[in-house]
Amino acid sequence: MKKIVFWYFILVLLAYILPYTLFTHVSHFYGSFLFWIIFALITIGILTVMMRAWKNEN
Amino acid sequence: MKIELIWISILVYIVWGTIIAVLSRRGAGKGVVDYFLANRKLKDSISSLSYSATTYSAFMMLGLVGLAYKGGVGALGFELIYLSGLVLAVFFGPMFWRAGSHYNCISPAELLSVRYHHKTVGAASAFISLIFLIPYSAVQLMGIGYLLETLSRGKISFVVGVLIATLITWVWTEVAGLRSIATTDSLQAGIMLVSSLILIYVLVYRFLGGPGAFIHTVETTYPQWLMVPGNGYFRFQTFLGLSLPWFFFSISNPQVSQRLFVPASLPKMRKMIGGFLGYGFLYTLITIVLGFCTLVLFPGLTNPDQATPTLLSRLSLPPLIVLLVTVGIFSAAISTIDSVFLTISSMFVRDILRVKKEVEENKQIVVAQIFITILCVTSFLFALMRFNLIAILSVASSAGLLSIVPATVGAFLWKRGNKEGALCSMIGGAGLSFLLQMTGWKPWGFWPGVWTLIVSTILYFGVSRLTPESSNDDFFHTIKGK
């Protein structure tokens, strides 16, 4: 779990860094717009996997 | 838009919501757990939709659309970074849930009191939430006031709009606590999504020549809006200042973190959060595209918060769609305010009132109901002051609530953290946030939220290290689960 959370935060950092560096001059929807959408979909996927471990507890 | 149509739609909305709120009382118990947490048993779909409706306020269709209109794609990044912050709910959610069930915690502040062995910690957290959430609630009321005033071309005044919203909130919260809030929320979440989807479809296909033509127009006419900092609005400091408080939203805002106590089991919590993630992604995308649509159709608006109202009032849209979207925005605001008021009232009776002496359960509910009335009046008066910029005020509230984050995270992860550290961190951070926001001072261009988080984190670790350790092994054993 800790490993996943670590990589997750790297991903969040990239969501801050890449649009201001790599995509800062891309004036199309396939630039920052698409990047952030893909970022969100990946994070949703990771969170879904993390929640799979939740079981019933008394 | 005919004034009669607006009144009829508001009336239908009020009657329909009130019937649902009243019906939700069936099978309700009498204790505080039932009133504030629906006896920790809500249906999966209702808890998920209610979580969504509580999180997404009128800020989305008014503030976020305005931000996209003004600054472009940065608004999408800011909101999706918020969504990614749900990792905190996923990581800490089971711990919240276990501690909540084991110690019978009703408010998130109560959990802090249990962990730090001192009721003043919970009281401080409750007081900070109260201070920063009143402007946030007032902003929601303002959103409705502006919307109705614009749509009716001034026939429904701002004050009347705010008053209607306040009264609805009051009734739906008082009727059955979380039961009435959750059931009305879940239906409101449906309206919010469906109405905005229909609006986007009509705008793109009827007024903007379809998705291809719309994308081409934006790329050729407003290329700066597709980059950051782009047109200059989303400088990095601004982006960080807006997104950082919201990344922590799921554990800093008590009306949301309190929902982690509600599911009957962890699999049910998974359904609640999972459903919200899907809803949030879709709703965010819709509101951002709406901002771009307004930019193409009505460039040059001086007040970006008026983007959606302008779209609804100046475009020849079918009246039914305009009314549906209006009710959708209404729903977004009400579903947030009522949850905020219920949570604050629970914190008032559980964490502030009980600092000195215990209060009977029945009395707690009566006091909470009176306090909700006071909150309604206070927020109504605050809204009448008409502060500018909905988005900025919303973020300012979240920035202040960041002061609770280090003590909350430390409560679960750092055994060495103690009440002195928690108190200094919360009070120091909140005080700084308040000061920076009142003076408008942004040292080195960074927003109050950034400084609040840094200072409250340093205070938490520093003061905890410098003061005697007070372990709480039972708490750490409990949150680990079996």
XYZ file of C-alpha atoms in Angstrom:
540
model
C 0.000 0.000 0.000
C 2.783 2.439 0.944
C 4.485 1.830 -2.416
C 1.269 2.574 -4.302
C 0.750 5.769 -2.309
C 4.350 6.844 -3.046
C 3.936 6.401 -6.803
C 0.539 8.012 -6.601
C 2.075 11.175 -5.175
C 4.720 11.158 -7.923
C 1.824 11.094 -10.378
C 0.188 14.063 -8.632
C 3.486 15.944 -8.774
C 3.611 15.319 -12.520
C 0.106 16.774 -12.781
C 1.598 20.003 -11.439
C 4.871 19.929 -13.355
C 4.171 18.679 -16.896
C 1.479 21.205 -17.912
C 3.832 24.011 -16.892
C 6.829 22.534 -18.719
C 6.224 19.958 -21.425
C 2.772 21.191 -22.471
C 3.148 24.890 -21.732
C 3.238 25.810 -25.446
C 0.821 23.179 -26.761
C -2.277 25.148 -27.712
C -4.464 22.151 -28.563
C -6.879 19.925 -26.718
C -4.344 17.107 -26.951
C -1.994 19.116 -24.689
C -2.682 19.879 -21.033
C -6.402 19.190 -21.458
C -5.892 15.597 -22.556
C -3.009 15.092 -20.124
C -5.118 16.043 -17.107
C -7.967 13.797 -18.252
C -5.605 10.828 -18.604
C -4.095 11.713 -15.227
C -7.552 11.653 -13.619
C -8.469 8.333 -15.226
C -5.239 6.742 -14.014
C -5.752 8.019 -10.477
C -9.333 6.716 -10.458
C -8.001 3.335 -11.610
C -5.378 3.245 -8.849
C -7.892 4.244 -6.184
C -10.271 1.533 -7.360
C -7.496 -1.042 -7.020
C -6.587 0.272 -3.545
C -10.195 -0.067 -2.385
C -10.444 -3.680 -3.542
C -8.600 -4.726 -0.392
C -11.449 -3.491 1.807
C -13.296 -6.395 3.383
C -16.139 -6.763 5.843
C -15.043 -6.266 9.447
C -16.921 -6.831 12.653
C -37.716 33.775 -19.368
C -41.223 34.222 -18.051
C -41.238 34.940 -14.354
C -44.188 32.588 -13.826
C -42.185 29.664 -15.200
C -39.325 30.367 -12.813
C -41.668 30.514 -9.830
C -43.449 27.308 -10.854
C -40.185 25.401 -11.212
C -38.943 26.629 -7.825
C -42.258 25.666 -6.262
C -42.209 22.181 -7.800
C -38.638 21.741 -6.571
C -39.526 22.836 -3.034
C -42.673 20.695 -2.758
C -41.020 17.637 -4.278
C -37.922 17.925 -2.083
C -39.943 18.514 1.051
C -42.101 15.438 0.413
C -38.949 13.342 -0.004
C -37.442 14.849 3.141
C -40.557 14.069 5.169
C -40.800 10.523 3.773
C -37.190 9.884 4.785
C -38.288 10.004 8.433
C -39.936 6.605 8.101
C -38.047 4.069 10.201
C -35.863 6.735 11.736
C -34.586 6.317 15.281
C -34.289 8.998 17.921
C -30.674 9.259 19.012
C -27.881 11.524 17.853
C -26.304 8.758 15.774
C -29.520 8.511 13.830
C -29.935 12.267 13.416
C -26.366 13.068 12.384
C -25.249 9.792 10.751
C -28.525 8.097 9.730
C -27.672 5.340 12.226
C -24.522 4.602 10.169
C -26.719 2.848 7.608
C -27.423 4.513 4.293
C -28.191 2.706 1.046
C -25.130 2.448 -1.228
C -26.571 4.535 -4.042
C -27.893 7.204 -1.683
C -24.626 7.537 0.221
C -22.628 7.793 -3.009
C -24.902 10.369 -4.627
C -25.190 12.313 -1.393
C -21.388 12.374 -1.042
C -21.215 13.745 -4.603
C -23.925 16.339 -4.096
C -22.380 17.475 -0.808
C -18.933 17.839 -2.327
C -19.997 19.557 -5.528
C -21.643 22.833 -4.751
C -22.915 25.741 -6.840
C -19.232 26.549 -7.163
C -19.056 24.039 -10.026
C -21.688 25.511 -12.336
C -20.938 29.121 -11.383
C -17.404 29.433 -9.996
C -15.625 26.703 -11.956
C -17.360 27.571 -15.214
C -16.229 31.147 -14.548
C -12.669 30.026 -13.861
C -12.528 28.039 -17.117
C -13.999 31.044 -18.904
C -11.389 33.356 -17.433
C -8.286 31.182 -17.223
C -8.900 28.183 -19.480
C -7.625 24.652 -19.043
C -5.952 25.375 -15.694
C -9.438 25.139 -14.176
C -9.633 21.525 -15.373
C -6.264 20.693 -13.847
C -7.184 22.339 -10.576
C -10.439 20.413 -10.249
C -9.008 17.063 -11.359
C -6.150 17.425 -8.879
C -8.873 17.861 -6.292
C -10.435 14.585 -7.469
C -7.071 12.858 -7.163
C -7.007 14.043 -3.539
C -9.589 11.334 -2.848
C -6.529 9.176 -2.217
C -6.671 10.644 1.288
C -10.225 9.371 1.781
C -9.160 5.980 0.439
C -6.058 5.836 2.620
C -7.562 7.230 5.830
C -11.199 6.206 5.256
C -10.936 2.758 6.874
C -9.139 4.315 9.864
C -11.854 6.957 10.236
C -14.501 4.293 9.965
C -12.950 1.922 12.518
C -12.311 4.672 15.047
C -15.774 6.146 14.451
C -17.514 2.843 15.097
C -15.322 1.847 18.034
C -15.460 5.143 19.944
C -18.922 6.095 18.676
C -17.570 9.305 17.141
C -20.159 11.466 15.417
C -18.060 14.345 14.177
C -14.509 14.326 12.788
C -13.536 16.725 15.579
C -14.682 14.174 18.146
C -12.244 11.706 16.653
C -9.432 14.184 17.281
C -10.546 14.573 20.902
C -10.407 10.801 21.334
C -7.012 10.450 19.674
C -5.359 13.315 21.551
C -7.053 12.545 24.873
C -8.349 16.080 25.219
C -11.687 17.655 24.369
C -10.184 21.081 23.614
C -8.547 19.613 20.491
C -11.954 18.690 19.091
C -13.409 22.005 20.233
C -10.654 23.942 18.443
C -11.198 21.934 15.272
C -14.971 22.494 15.498
C -14.544 26.229 16.050
C -12.193 26.587 13.061
C -14.631 24.680 10.858
C -17.427 26.955 12.000
C -15.473 30.124 11.199
C -14.373 29.041 7.740
C -17.500 27.232 6.600
C -19.930 30.092 7.145
C -18.437 32.149 4.261
C -18.416 28.979 2.148
C -22.119 28.433 2.829
C -22.889 32.094 2.262
C -21.177 31.888 -1.119
C -23.583 29.116 -2.113
C -26.533 31.278 -1.145
C -25.059 34.176 -3.120
C -24.785 31.924 -6.167
C -28.524 31.281 -6.069
C -29.258 34.967 -5.488
C -27.224 36.020 -8.538
C -28.653 33.260 -10.693
C -32.298 34.064 -10.008
C -31.701 37.805 -10.315
C -30.046 37.403 -13.723
C -32.529 34.863 -15.066
C -35.569 36.857 -14.025
C -33.930 40.093 -15.224
C -34.191 41.561 -11.742
C -37.804 40.583 -11.079
C -36.622 38.140 -8.405
C -34.204 40.211 -6.413
C -30.905 38.907 -5.052
C -32.263 39.121 -1.504
C -35.389 37.097 -2.334
C -33.273 34.422 -4.055
C -30.981 34.131 -1.056
C -33.966 34.015 1.292
C -35.632 31.178 -0.651
C -32.415 29.147 -0.605
C -31.966 29.737 3.115
C -35.501 28.620 3.931
C -35.218 25.439 1.862
C -31.940 24.577 3.552
C -33.437 25.165 6.962
C -36.479 22.959 6.385
C -34.653 20.078 4.699
C -31.988 19.960 7.380
C -34.352 20.168 10.324
C -36.818 17.517 9.122
C -34.741 14.379 9.706
C -31.064 15.303 9.859
C -28.837 13.233 7.601
C -31.740 11.045 6.462
C -33.585 13.947 4.838
C -30.360 15.500 3.615
C -29.077 12.306 2.008
C -32.325 11.433 0.255
C -32.845 14.952 -1.096
C -29.131 15.094 -1.977
C -29.208 11.931 -4.011
C -32.091 13.145 -6.121
C -30.473 16.548 -6.441
C -27.226 14.916 -7.608
C -29.254 13.333 -10.400
C -30.705 16.688 -11.446
C -27.269 18.324 -11.351
C -25.745 15.769 -13.687
C -28.650 15.312 -16.071
C -29.346 19.036 -16.440
C -25.721 19.918 -17.130
C -25.374 17.040 -19.610
C -28.421 18.182 -21.545
C -27.145 21.763 -21.548
C -23.740 20.760 -22.921
C -25.329 18.621 -25.610
C -27.626 21.426 -26.760
C -24.860 24.024 -26.697
C -22.329 21.979 -28.621
C -24.703 20.565 -31.235
C -27.151 23.426 -31.670
C -25.052 26.533 -31.154
C -21.446 25.535 -31.768
C -21.701 23.298 -34.828
C -20.822 19.995 -33.147
C -17.742 18.808 -31.211
C -15.313 19.090 -34.159
C -16.253 22.677 -35.007
C -16.246 23.636 -31.315
C -12.746 22.243 -30.752
C -11.506 23.958 -33.916
C -12.986 27.308 -32.813
C -11.368 27.123 -29.386
C -7.987 26.060 -30.772
C -7.908 28.817 -33.360
C -9.606 31.660 -31.477
C -8.481 31.002 -27.898
C -5.251 28.975 -28.079
C -3.959 30.634 -24.902
C -6.873 29.111 -22.980
C -5.564 25.605 -23.725
C -2.241 26.133 -21.983
C -0.998 27.110 -18.562
C -0.121 29.812 -17.650
C -1.618 30.557 -21.086
C -3.475 33.855 -20.958
C -1.697 34.652 -17.697
C -4.447 33.879 -15.198
C -3.143 30.485 -14.090
C 0.347 31.439 -13.014
C 1.897 28.521 -11.136
C 1.419 30.207 -7.765
C -2.266 30.764 -8.521
C -2.700 27.182 -9.666
C -1.008 25.833 -6.556
C -2.914 28.221 -4.304
C -6.222 27.079 -5.760
C -5.547 23.360 -6.004
C -3.630 22.642 -2.798
C -6.511 23.320 -0.366
C -8.792 21.229 -2.535
C -6.409 18.311 -2.728
C -6.950 17.910 1.011
C -10.696 18.648 0.798
C -11.781 15.063 1.571
C -10.207 15.156 5.032
C -10.139 18.889 5.779
C -13.823 19.636 5.159
C -15.817 18.051 7.998
C -19.075 17.798 6.034
C -17.244 15.382 3.725
C -14.979 13.567 6.190
C -17.978 12.977 8.478
C -19.424 10.804 5.702
C -16.585 8.341 6.334
C -18.426 7.424 9.548
C -21.690 6.701 7.745
C -21.293 3.460 5.699
C -22.301 0.256 7.473
C -19.150 -1.540 6.275
C -15.950 -0.961 4.342
C -17.308 -2.548 1.135
C -20.162 -0.027 1.387
C -17.638 2.760 1.804
C -15.910 1.495 -1.343
C -19.166 1.831 -3.239
C -19.682 5.342 -1.854
C -16.233 6.580 -2.890
C -16.145 4.626 -6.140
C -19.468 6.086 -7.234
C -18.291 9.549 -6.333
C -15.107 9.209 -8.409
C -17.114 8.451 -11.544
C -19.611 11.202 -10.843
C -16.880 13.723 -10.071
C -14.922 13.029 -13.220
C -17.963 13.440 -15.450
C -19.327 16.522 -13.698
C -15.933 18.228 -13.756
C -15.540 17.639 -17.465
C -19.011 19.003 -18.167
C -18.480 22.218 -16.203
C -15.114 22.918 -17.841
C -16.511 22.399 -21.334
C -19.361 24.691 -20.342
C -16.808 27.389 -19.501
C -15.246 27.027 -22.956
C -18.697 27.096 -24.609
C -19.517 30.377 -22.861
C -16.156 31.795 -23.886
C -16.919 31.130 -27.545
C -20.529 32.308 -27.374
C -20.170 35.323 -25.063
C -16.590 36.607 -24.980
C -15.662 39.671 -22.957
C -17.800 39.238 -19.839
C -16.410 41.417 -17.047
C -17.579 39.138 -14.222
C -16.678 35.483 -14.915
C -19.114 34.302 -12.205
C -21.878 35.497 -14.507
C -20.837 33.104 -17.288
C -23.529 30.477 -16.659
C -26.323 32.951 -15.828
C -25.450 34.852 -19.008
C -25.583 31.666 -21.028
C -28.985 30.811 -19.630
C -30.495 34.266 -19.943
C -29.108 35.508 -23.260
C -29.141 32.387 -25.394
C -32.403 31.277 -26.962
C -32.493 27.962 -25.160
C -35.734 26.004 -24.683
C -37.296 27.228 -21.399
C -37.474 23.688 -20.053
C -33.687 23.301 -20.299
C -33.088 26.699 -18.677
C -35.364 25.764 -15.797
C -33.796 22.323 -15.421
C -30.294 23.801 -15.278
C -31.450 26.464 -12.838
C -32.894 23.803 -10.560
C -29.659 21.846 -11.021
C -27.595 24.779 -9.744
C -30.107 25.334 -6.973
C -29.713 21.666 -6.045
C -25.930 21.844 -6.020
C -25.994 24.762 -3.604
C -28.683 23.441 -1.265
C -27.206 19.925 -1.103
C -23.913 21.383 0.061
C -25.217 23.938 2.533
C -27.560 21.558 4.334
C -24.759 19.036 4.864
C -22.407 21.774 6.055
C -25.000 23.044 8.536
C -25.763 19.573 9.853
C -22.073 18.814 10.321
C -21.322 22.133 11.998
C -24.294 21.697 14.306
C -23.070 18.196 15.198
C -19.645 19.656 15.989
C -21.223 22.396 18.073
C -23.148 20.002 20.298
C -20.604 17.179 20.406
C -17.339 19.101 20.525
C -17.960 22.633 21.770
C -20.940 22.271 24.087
C -19.636 19.127 25.799
C -16.181 20.462 26.591
C -17.158 21.292 30.161
C -19.987 18.854 30.893
C -21.992 16.052 29.331
C -25.318 16.883 27.655
C -28.229 14.456 27.305
C -28.768 13.014 23.818
C -32.257 14.455 23.416
C -31.016 17.871 24.399
C -28.152 17.581 21.933
C -30.599 17.232 19.048
C -32.724 20.156 20.236
C -29.651 22.372 20.598
C -28.398 21.268 17.176
C -31.731 22.203 15.603
C -31.634 25.632 17.228
C -28.050 26.057 16.114
C -28.963 25.178 12.513
C -31.492 28.032 12.625
C -28.775 30.398 13.864
C -26.452 29.216 11.084
C -29.142 29.861 8.492
C -29.657 33.428 9.721
C -25.903 34.128 9.946
C -25.178 32.806 6.460
C -28.143 34.716 5.057
C -26.783 37.958 6.514
C -23.259 37.138 5.323
C -24.552 36.498 1.798
C -26.267 39.882 1.715
C -22.834 41.515 1.938
C -22.295 40.305 -1.657
C -18.569 39.639 -1.633
C -17.170 39.342 -5.137
C -15.779 36.242 -6.821
C -17.438 33.016 -5.807
C -14.457 30.826 -6.711
C -11.943 32.756 -4.659
C -14.140 32.837 -1.564
C -14.776 29.112 -1.804
C -11.080 28.381 -2.003
C -10.362 30.793 0.875
C -12.617 28.701 3.106
C -10.820 25.511 2.144
C -7.467 27.210 2.721
C -8.425 27.962 6.329
C -9.535 24.379 6.874
C -6.091 23.193 5.810
C -4.967 24.079 9.333
C -6.757 20.925 10.546
C -4.922 18.621 8.129
C -1.562 18.043 9.910
C -3.301 17.202 13.203
C -5.675 14.852 11.349
C -2.978 13.070 9.355
C -0.721 12.929 12.415
C -3.568 11.480 14.472
C -3.428 8.346 12.338
C 0.214 8.132 11.370
C 2.385 9.609 14.109
C 2.168 8.213 17.623
C 4.417 10.987 18.942
C 1.888 13.683 17.963
C 0.193 15.157 21.032
C -2.537 17.599 22.038
C -0.149 20.535 22.404
C 1.123 20.022 18.863
C -2.396 19.578 17.497
C -3.734 22.697 19.229
C -0.824 24.946 18.241
C -0.926 23.671 14.685
C -4.657 24.257 14.258
C -4.842 27.619 16.009
C -1.603 28.934 14.509
C -2.457 27.764 10.998
C -6.018 29.047 11.097
C -4.888 32.382 12.547
C -2.307 32.815 9.822
C -4.802 31.864 7.142
C -7.309 34.378 8.473
C -4.658 37.095 8.633
C -3.371 36.471 5.101
C -6.850 36.394 3.672
C -7.944 39.561 5.445
C -4.849 41.502 4.389
C -4.618 39.960 0.914
C -0.915 39.399 1.512
C 0.670 36.646 -0.610
C 4.342 36.284 0.394
C 6.436 35.502 -2.718
C 3.194 35.209 -4.672
C 2.040 32.071 -2.850
C -1.571 31.929 -1.661
C -2.717 31.631 1.988
C -3.448 27.897 1.688
C 0.178 27.110 0.908
C 1.418 29.043 3.957
C -1.316 27.629 6.177
C -0.276 24.079 5.373
C 3.448 24.774 5.804
C 3.101 26.651 9.099
C 0.566 24.284 10.679
C 2.719 21.268 9.713
C 5.855 22.818 11.249
C 3.921 23.728 14.397
C 2.450 20.254 14.719
C 5.763 18.438 14.486
C 7.799 21.077 16.321
C 5.506 21.510 19.322
C 4.800 17.767 19.616
C 8.540 17.113 19.735
C 9.143 19.788 22.348
C 6.338 18.731 24.710
C 5.837 15.486 26.682
C 4.684 12.408 24.798
C 1.197 11.041 25.537
C 0.648 7.714 23.857
C -2.730 6.341 22.815
C -2.034 2.709 22.000
C -5.687 1.721 22.094
C -6.466 4.201 19.295
C -3.664 2.926 17.076
C -4.678 -0.647 17.762
C -8.278 0.196 16.823
C -7.528 1.938 13.510
C -5.379 -0.956 12.306
C -8.447 -3.234 12.246
C -8.313 -6.987 12.176
